[in-house]
Short mmCIF file of C-alpha atoms in Angstrom, two decimals:
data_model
loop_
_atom_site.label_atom_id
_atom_site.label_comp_id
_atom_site.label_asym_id
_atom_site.label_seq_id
_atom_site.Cartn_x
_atom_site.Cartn_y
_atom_site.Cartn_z
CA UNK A 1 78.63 -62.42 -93.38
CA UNK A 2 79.74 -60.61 -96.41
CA UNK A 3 82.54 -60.06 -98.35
CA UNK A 4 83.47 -57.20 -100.72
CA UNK A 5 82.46 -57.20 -104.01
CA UNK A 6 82.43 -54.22 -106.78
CA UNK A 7 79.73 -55.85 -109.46
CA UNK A 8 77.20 -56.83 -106.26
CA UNK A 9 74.53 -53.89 -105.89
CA UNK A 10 75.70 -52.88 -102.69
CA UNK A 11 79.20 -53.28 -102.80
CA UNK A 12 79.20 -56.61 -101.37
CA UNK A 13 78.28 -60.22 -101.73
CA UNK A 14 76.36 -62.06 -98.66
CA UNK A 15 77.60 -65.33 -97.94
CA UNK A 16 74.04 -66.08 -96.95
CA UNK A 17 71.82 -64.68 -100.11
CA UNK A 18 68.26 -64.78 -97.93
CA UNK A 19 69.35 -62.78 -95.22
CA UNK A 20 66.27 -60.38 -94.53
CA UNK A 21 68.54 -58.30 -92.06
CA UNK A 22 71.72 -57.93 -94.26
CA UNK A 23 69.18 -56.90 -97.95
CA UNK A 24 66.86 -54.85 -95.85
CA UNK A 25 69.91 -53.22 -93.91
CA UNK A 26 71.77 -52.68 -97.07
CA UNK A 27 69.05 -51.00 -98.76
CA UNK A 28 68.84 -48.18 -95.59
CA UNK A 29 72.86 -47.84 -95.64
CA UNK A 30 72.57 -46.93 -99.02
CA UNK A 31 70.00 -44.25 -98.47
CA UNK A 32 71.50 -42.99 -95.35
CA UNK A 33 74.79 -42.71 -97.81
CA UNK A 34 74.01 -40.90 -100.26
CA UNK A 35 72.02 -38.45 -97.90
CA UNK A 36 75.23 -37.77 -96.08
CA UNK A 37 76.98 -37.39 -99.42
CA UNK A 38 74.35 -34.46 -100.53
CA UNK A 39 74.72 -32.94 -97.32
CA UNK A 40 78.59 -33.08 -96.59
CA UNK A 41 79.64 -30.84 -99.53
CA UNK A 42 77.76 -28.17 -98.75
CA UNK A 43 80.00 -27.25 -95.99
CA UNK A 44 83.25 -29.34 -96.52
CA UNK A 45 84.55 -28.55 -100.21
CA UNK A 46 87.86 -29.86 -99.70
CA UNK A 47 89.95 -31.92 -97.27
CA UNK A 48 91.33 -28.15 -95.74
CA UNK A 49 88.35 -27.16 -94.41
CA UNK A 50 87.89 -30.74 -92.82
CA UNK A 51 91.13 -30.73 -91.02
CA UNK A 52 91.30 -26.72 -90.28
CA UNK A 53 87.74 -27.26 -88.50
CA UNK A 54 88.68 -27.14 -85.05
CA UNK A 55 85.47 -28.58 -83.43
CA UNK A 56 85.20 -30.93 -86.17
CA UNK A 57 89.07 -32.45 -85.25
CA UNK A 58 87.78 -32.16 -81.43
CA UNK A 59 84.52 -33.93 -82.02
CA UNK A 60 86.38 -36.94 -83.26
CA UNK A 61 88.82 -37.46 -81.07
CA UNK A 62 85.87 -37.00 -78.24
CA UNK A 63 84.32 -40.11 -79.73
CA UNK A 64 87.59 -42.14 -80.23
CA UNK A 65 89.09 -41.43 -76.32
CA UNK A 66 86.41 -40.88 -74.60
CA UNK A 67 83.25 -42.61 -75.85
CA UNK A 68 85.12 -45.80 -76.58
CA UNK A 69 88.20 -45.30 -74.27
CA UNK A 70 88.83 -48.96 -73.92
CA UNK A 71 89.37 -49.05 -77.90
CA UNK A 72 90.79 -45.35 -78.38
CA UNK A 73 94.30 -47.67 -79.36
CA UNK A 74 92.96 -50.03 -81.99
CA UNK A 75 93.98 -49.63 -85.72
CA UNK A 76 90.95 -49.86 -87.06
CA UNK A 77 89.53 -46.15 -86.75
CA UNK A 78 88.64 -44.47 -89.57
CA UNK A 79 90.63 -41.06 -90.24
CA UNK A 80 88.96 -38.00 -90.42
CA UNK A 81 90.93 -35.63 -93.43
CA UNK A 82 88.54 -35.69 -96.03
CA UNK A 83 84.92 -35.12 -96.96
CA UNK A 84 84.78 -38.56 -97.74
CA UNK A 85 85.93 -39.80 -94.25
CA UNK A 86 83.57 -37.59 -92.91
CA UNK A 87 80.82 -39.18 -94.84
CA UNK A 88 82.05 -42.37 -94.33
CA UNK A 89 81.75 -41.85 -90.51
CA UNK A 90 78.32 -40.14 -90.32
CA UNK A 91 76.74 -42.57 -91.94
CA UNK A 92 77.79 -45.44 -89.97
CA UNK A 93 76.81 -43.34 -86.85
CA UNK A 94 73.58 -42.66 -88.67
CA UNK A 95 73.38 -46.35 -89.58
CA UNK A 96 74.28 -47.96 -85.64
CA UNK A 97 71.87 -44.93 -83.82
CA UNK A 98 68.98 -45.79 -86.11
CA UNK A 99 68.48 -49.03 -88.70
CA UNK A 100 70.92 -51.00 -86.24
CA UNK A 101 69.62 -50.39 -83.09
CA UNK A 102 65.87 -51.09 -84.50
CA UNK A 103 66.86 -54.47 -85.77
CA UNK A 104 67.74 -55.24 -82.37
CA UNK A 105 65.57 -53.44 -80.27
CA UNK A 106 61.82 -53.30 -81.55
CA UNK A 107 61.22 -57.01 -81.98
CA UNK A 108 61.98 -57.97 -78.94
CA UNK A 109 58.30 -58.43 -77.68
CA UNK A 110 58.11 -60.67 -80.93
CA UNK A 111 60.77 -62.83 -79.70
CA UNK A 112 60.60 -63.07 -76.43
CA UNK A 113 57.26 -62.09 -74.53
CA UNK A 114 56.01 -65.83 -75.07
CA UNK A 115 59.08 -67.24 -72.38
CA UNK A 116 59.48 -70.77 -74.13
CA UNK A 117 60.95 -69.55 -77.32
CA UNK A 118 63.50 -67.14 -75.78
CA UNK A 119 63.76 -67.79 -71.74
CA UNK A 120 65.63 -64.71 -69.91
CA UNK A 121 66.50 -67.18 -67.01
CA UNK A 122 66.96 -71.16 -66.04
CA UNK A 123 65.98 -71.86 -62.78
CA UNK A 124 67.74 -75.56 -62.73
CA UNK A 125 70.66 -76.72 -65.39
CA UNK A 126 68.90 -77.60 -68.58
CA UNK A 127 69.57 -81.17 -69.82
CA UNK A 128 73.09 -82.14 -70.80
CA UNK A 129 74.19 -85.03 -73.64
CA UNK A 130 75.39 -87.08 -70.97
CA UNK A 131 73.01 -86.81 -67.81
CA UNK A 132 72.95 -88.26 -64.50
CA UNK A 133 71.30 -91.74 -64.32
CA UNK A 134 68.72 -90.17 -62.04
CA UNK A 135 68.20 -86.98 -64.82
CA UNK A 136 68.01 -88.98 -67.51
CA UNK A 137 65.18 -91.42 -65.61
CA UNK A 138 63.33 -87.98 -64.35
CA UNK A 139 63.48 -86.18 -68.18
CA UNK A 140 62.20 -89.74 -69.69
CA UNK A 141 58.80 -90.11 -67.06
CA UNK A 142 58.13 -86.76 -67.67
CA UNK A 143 60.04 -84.14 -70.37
CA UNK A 144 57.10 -81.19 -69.83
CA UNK A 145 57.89 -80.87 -66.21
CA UNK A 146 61.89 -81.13 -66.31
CA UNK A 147 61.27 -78.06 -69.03
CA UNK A 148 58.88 -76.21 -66.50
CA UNK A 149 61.34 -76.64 -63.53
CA UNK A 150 64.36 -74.84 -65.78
CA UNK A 151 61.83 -72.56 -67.37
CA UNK A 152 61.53 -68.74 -65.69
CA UNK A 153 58.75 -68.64 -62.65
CA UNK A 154 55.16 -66.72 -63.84
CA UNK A 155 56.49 -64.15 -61.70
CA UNK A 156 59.73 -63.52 -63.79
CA UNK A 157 57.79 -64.47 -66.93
CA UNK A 158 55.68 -61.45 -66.39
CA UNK A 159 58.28 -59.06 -65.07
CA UNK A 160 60.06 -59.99 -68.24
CA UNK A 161 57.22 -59.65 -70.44
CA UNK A 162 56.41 -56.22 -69.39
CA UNK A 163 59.99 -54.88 -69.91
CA UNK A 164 59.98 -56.03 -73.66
CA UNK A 165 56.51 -54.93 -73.93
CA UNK A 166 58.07 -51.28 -73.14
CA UNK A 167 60.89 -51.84 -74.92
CA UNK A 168 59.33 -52.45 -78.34
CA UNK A 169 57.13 -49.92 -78.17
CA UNK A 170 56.93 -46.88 -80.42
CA UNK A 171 55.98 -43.53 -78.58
CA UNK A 172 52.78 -41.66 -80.58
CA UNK A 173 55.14 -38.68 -81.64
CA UNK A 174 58.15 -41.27 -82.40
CA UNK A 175 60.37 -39.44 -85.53
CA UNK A 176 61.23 -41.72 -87.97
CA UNK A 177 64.32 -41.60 -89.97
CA UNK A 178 64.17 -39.31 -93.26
CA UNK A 179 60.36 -38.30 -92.06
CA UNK A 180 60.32 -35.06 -91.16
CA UNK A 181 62.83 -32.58 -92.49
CA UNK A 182 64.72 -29.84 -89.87
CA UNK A 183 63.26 -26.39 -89.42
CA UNK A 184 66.40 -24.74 -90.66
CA UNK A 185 67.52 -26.92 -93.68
CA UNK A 186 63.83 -25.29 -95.54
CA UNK A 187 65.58 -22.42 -96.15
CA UNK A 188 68.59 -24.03 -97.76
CA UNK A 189 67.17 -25.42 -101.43
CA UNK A 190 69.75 -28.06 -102.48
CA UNK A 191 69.51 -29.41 -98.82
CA UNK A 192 65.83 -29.70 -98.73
CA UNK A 193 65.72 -31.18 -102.20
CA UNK A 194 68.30 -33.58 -100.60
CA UNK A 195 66.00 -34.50 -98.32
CA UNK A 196 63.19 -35.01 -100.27
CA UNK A 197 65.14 -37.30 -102.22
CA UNK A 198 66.04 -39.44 -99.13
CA UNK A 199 62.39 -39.31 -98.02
CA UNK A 200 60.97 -40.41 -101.18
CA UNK A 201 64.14 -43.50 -101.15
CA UNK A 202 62.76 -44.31 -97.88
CA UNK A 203 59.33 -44.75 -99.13
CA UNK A 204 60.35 -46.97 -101.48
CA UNK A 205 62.24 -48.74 -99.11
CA UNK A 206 58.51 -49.81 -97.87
CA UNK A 207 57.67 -51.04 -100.72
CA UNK A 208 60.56 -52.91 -101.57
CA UNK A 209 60.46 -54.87 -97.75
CA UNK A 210 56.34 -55.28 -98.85
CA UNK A 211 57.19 -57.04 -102.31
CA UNK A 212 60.39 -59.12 -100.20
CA UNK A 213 58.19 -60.42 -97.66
CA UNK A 214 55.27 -61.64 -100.52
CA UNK A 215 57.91 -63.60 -102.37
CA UNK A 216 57.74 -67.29 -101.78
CA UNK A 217 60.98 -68.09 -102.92
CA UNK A 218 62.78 -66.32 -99.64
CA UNK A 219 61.97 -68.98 -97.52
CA UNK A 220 63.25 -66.85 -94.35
CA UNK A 221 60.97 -64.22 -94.71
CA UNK A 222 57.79 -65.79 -96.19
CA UNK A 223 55.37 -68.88 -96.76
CA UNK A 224 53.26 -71.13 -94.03
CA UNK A 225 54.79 -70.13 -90.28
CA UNK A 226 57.35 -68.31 -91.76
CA UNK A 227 56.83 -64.42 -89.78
CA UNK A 228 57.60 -61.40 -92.19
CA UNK A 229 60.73 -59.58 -91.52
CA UNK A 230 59.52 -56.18 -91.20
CA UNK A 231 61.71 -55.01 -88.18
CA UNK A 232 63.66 -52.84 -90.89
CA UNK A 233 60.53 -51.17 -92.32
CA UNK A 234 61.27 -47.17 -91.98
CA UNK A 235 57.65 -46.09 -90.70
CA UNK A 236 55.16 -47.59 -87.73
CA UNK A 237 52.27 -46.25 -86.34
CA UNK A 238 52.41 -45.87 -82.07
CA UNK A 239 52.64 -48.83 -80.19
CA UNK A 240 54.44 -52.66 -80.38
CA UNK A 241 54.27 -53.13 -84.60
CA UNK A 242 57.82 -55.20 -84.83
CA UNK A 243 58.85 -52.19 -87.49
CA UNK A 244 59.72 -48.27 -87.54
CA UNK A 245 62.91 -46.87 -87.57
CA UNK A 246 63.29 -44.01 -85.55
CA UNK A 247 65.81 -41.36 -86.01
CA UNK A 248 68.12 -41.98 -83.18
CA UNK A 249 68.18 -44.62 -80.56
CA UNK A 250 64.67 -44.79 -78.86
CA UNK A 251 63.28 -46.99 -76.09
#
C-alpha cells in the first residue's frame, strides 16, 4: 500500500492518499523513531558495543528461532550490528506491540457488536450468483428472512457481543504510549528530555488526528455517515472509546 519515496514526508508514497490508518500510523512510527534514536546512543556508541553485547546477540536470536521458529529461515530478517539496526528493530517492535495492535484491536466493538455489519458466523450458505431454482424462489418471496436464517442466533449474537465489548475496552489505569515516563530514566537528563520530547510529539499527534477527522475533503474519515477514524488517537479515558494506544499489547 506504499511504496518508497525520499521527497514524501514519511519516506513513502501511499498508493491510496486518504488512508486514515496508513497517515495516522505514519505519524506514530515517526515518533516512536526518533524516540528510539534518542535513546539508543546513549548506550550503543558504535557497532562494537552492539555486537560484543552478549545478551543483546542472545536476545535476537531468541526472537528469530524461537518466537517465530516457523520463519527463523527467511531472508528477510533484519541484522543486528549496528545502532541503527538496533533502532530499526525496536521501533518496529514498539510500533506492532502498541499503534498496530490498537488499530486492530480497540474498534472492534465499533465494527462488530451490531452482528449485521460484521457476522462472526453463518448458520446456512449465504446466497451464491447462481442459486438453486428453489433458493432463488425462497430469497425473491422473502430476502429479510433468507438473511436472518444465515445470520448468527441471539444467543451467539450476544456471546459475541460481549467478547468485543471486553475486548475494546480500556482498563481505568491503562498506560498509554509516551504517557508516563520510567522511574529510573528521571535521573538520566538527556533521556528524560527525550521523553518529553516524544510526549509532547504525541500530543500533537491528537491534534493533528482532531484537525484530519474535521476536514471534509477526506471523504474516508469525515462528512454525513462517514465515522471519524480515531482508533490511532494516543490517549482514551477507561472504557470502549474506539481510541488509546496503550504501551504494549492490552486486552
Amino acid at each position: 500500500m506504499a511504496v518508497e519515496d525520499p521527497s514524501a514526508p514519511h519516506g513513502v508514497k501511499l498508493v491510496i492518499e486518504d488512508y486514515p490508518y496508513a497517515n495516522d500510523g505514519l505519524l506514530i512510527w515517526d515518533a516512536i523513531k526518533e524516540w528510539v534514536s534518542d535513546y539508543v546512543p546513549q548506550y550503543y556508541t558504535d557497532a562494537s558495543l552492539i555486537q560484543s553485547d552478549t545478551e543483546l546477540q542472545a536476545w535476537w536470536t531468541e526472537i528469530k528461532t524461537v518466537g517465530h521458529g516457523d520463519k527463523k529461515d527467511e531472508p528477510w530478517w533484519p541484522e543486528l550490528k549496528t545502532p541503527d539496526d538496533l533502532i530499526g528493530i525496536l521501533t518496529t517492535i514498539i510500533w506492532t506491540a502498541s499503534g498496530h495492535h490498537a488499530a486492530v484491536n480497540f474498534g472492534q466493538f465499533d465494527y462488530g457488536a451490531y452482528f449485521p455489519n460484521r457476522p462472526t458466523t453463518a448458520r446456512v450458505p449465504m446466497p451464491v450468483e447462481d442459486p438453486s431454482p428453489e433458493g432463488k424462489k425462497k430469497f425473491l418471496e422473502r430476502p429479510e428472512a433468507f438473511l436472518l436464517e444465515c445470520f448468527p442466533s441471539q444467543l451467539q449474537a450476544t456471546v459475541i457481543l460481549t467478547i468485543l465489548d471486553v475486548l475494546s475496552n480500556h482498563s481505568p489505569d491503562e498506560e498509554y504510549i509516551g504517557g508516563q515516563i520510567e522511574p529510573y530514566w528521571e535521573d538520566n537528563k538527556v533521556i528524560k528530555a527525550a521523553f518529553e520530547r516524544f510526549h509532547g510529539k504525541l500530543m500533537e499527534i491528537e491534534g493533528i488526528i482532531d484537525a484530519r477527522n474535521a476536514d471534509l475533503s477526506l471523504k474516508n474519515r469525515s462528512g454525513a455517515g462517514v465515522v471519524p477514524y480515531e482508533l490511532l488517537k494516543p490517549y482514551s479515558g477507561p472504557g470502549v472509546t474506539g481510541k488509546g494506544v496503550p504501551n504494549s499489547i492490552s486486552i
